[in-house]
mmCIF file of C-alpha atoms in Angstrom:
data_model
loop_
_atom_site.group_PDB
_atom_site.id
_atom_site.type_symbol
_atom_site.label_atom_id
_atom_site.label_comp_id
_atom_site.label_asym_id
_atom_site.label_seq_id
_atom_site.Cartn_x
_atom_site.Cartn_y
_atom_site.Cartn_z
ATOM 1 C CA MET A 1 30.834 -14.187 14.478
ATOM 2 C CA SER A 2 30.532 -12.059 17.544
ATOM 3 C CA LYS A 3 29.257 -8.969 15.136
ATOM 4 C CA ILE A 4 26.358 -10.558 14.232
ATOM 5 C CA THR A 5 25.528 -12.035 17.356
ATOM 6 C CA ASP A 6 25.885 -8.188 18.733
ATOM 7 C CA PHE A 7 23.436 -6.935 16.063
ATOM 8 C CA PHE A 8 20.964 -9.507 16.923
ATOM 9 C CA LYS A 9 21.083 -8.444 20.669
ATOM 10 C CA GLU A 10 20.760 -4.900 19.728
ATOM 11 C CA VAL A 11 17.575 -6.201 17.461
ATOM 12 C CA TYR A 12 15.980 -7.442 20.272
ATOM 13 C CA ALA A 13 16.610 -4.711 22.287
ATOM 14 C CA GLU A 14 15.164 -2.179 20.155
ATOM 15 C CA SER A 15 12.127 -4.548 19.481
ATOM 16 C CA LYS A 16 11.117 -3.911 23.150
ATOM 17 C CA HIS A 17 10.701 -0.048 22.489
ATOM 18 C CA ILE A 18 8.526 -1.028 19.807
ATOM 19 C CA THR A 19 4.689 0.497 20.789
ATOM 20 C CA TRP A 20 2.265 -1.946 18.667
ATOM 21 C CA PRO A 21 -0.856 -0.966 17.663
ATOM 22 C CA THR A 22 -4.169 -2.274 19.262
ATOM 23 C CA ARG A 23 -5.812 -4.977 17.351
ATOM 24 C CA LYS A 24 -8.737 -2.334 16.944
ATOM 25 C CA GLN A 25 -6.118 0.283 15.554
ATOM 26 C CA ALA A 26 -4.917 -2.445 13.023
ATOM 27 C CA ILE A 27 -8.067 -3.730 11.711
ATOM 28 C CA TYR A 28 -9.094 0.265 11.097
ATOM 29 C CA ALA A 29 -5.582 0.737 9.474
ATOM 30 C CA THR A 30 -6.143 -2.537 7.216
ATOM 31 C CA ILE A 31 -9.749 -1.419 6.274
ATOM 32 C CA ALA A 32 -8.568 2.068 5.647
ATOM 33 C CA VAL A 33 -5.851 0.921 3.214
ATOM 34 C CA LEU A 34 -8.190 -1.598 1.390
ATOM 35 C CA ALA A 35 -10.655 1.093 0.957
ATOM 36 C CA ILE A 36 -8.448 3.771 -0.412
ATOM 37 C CA SER A 37 -6.511 1.191 -2.754
ATOM 38 C CA LEU A 38 -10.118 -0.076 -4.202
ATOM 39 C CA PHE A 39 -11.098 3.737 -4.400
ATOM 40 C CA VAL A 40 -8.003 4.568 -6.211
ATOM 41 C CA ALA A 41 -8.131 1.513 -8.361
ATOM 42 C CA TYR A 42 -11.246 2.122 -9.615
ATOM 43 C CA TYR A 43 -10.533 5.564 -10.114
ATOM 44 C CA LEU A 44 -7.545 4.908 -12.657
ATOM 45 C CA GLY A 45 -9.483 2.213 -13.926
ATOM 46 C CA ALA A 46 -12.255 4.620 -15.191
ATOM 47 C CA LEU A 47 -9.373 7.035 -16.145
ATOM 48 C CA ASP A 48 -8.021 4.243 -18.464
ATOM 49 C CA PHE A 49 -11.235 3.170 -19.849
ATOM 50 C CA GLY A 50 -12.429 7.014 -20.714
ATOM 51 C CA PHE A 51 -8.972 7.728 -22.147
ATOM 52 C CA SER A 52 -8.872 4.700 -24.418
ATOM 53 C CA ARG A 53 -12.369 5.033 -25.535
ATOM 54 C CA GLY A 54 -11.655 8.503 -26.615
ATOM 55 C CA LEU A 55 -8.283 7.914 -27.946
ATOM 56 C CA GLU A 56 -9.914 5.075 -30.140
ATOM 57 C CA LYS A 57 -12.884 7.449 -31.226
ATOM 58 C CA LEU A 58 -10.064 9.907 -32.037
ATOM 59 C CA LEU A 59 -7.995 7.547 -34.222
ATOM 60 C CA LEU A 60 -11.200 6.115 -36.167
ATOM 61 C CA LEU A 61 -12.134 9.869 -37.211
ATOM 62 C CA LYS A 62 -9.200 10.065 -39.572
#
């Protein structure tokens, strides 16, 4: 039981050294992640749509 207690004491001590972002930084980072995620999703969706249409037309030519 001592090892578990020591572990959590060390975790608590190390958590004091964390430099947390400000609220403004956290909001900007969240917005950036959401914007990039939406862009990548749109881009991959467009690629998927284009490739599926192209493959469909290619297969119907036979």
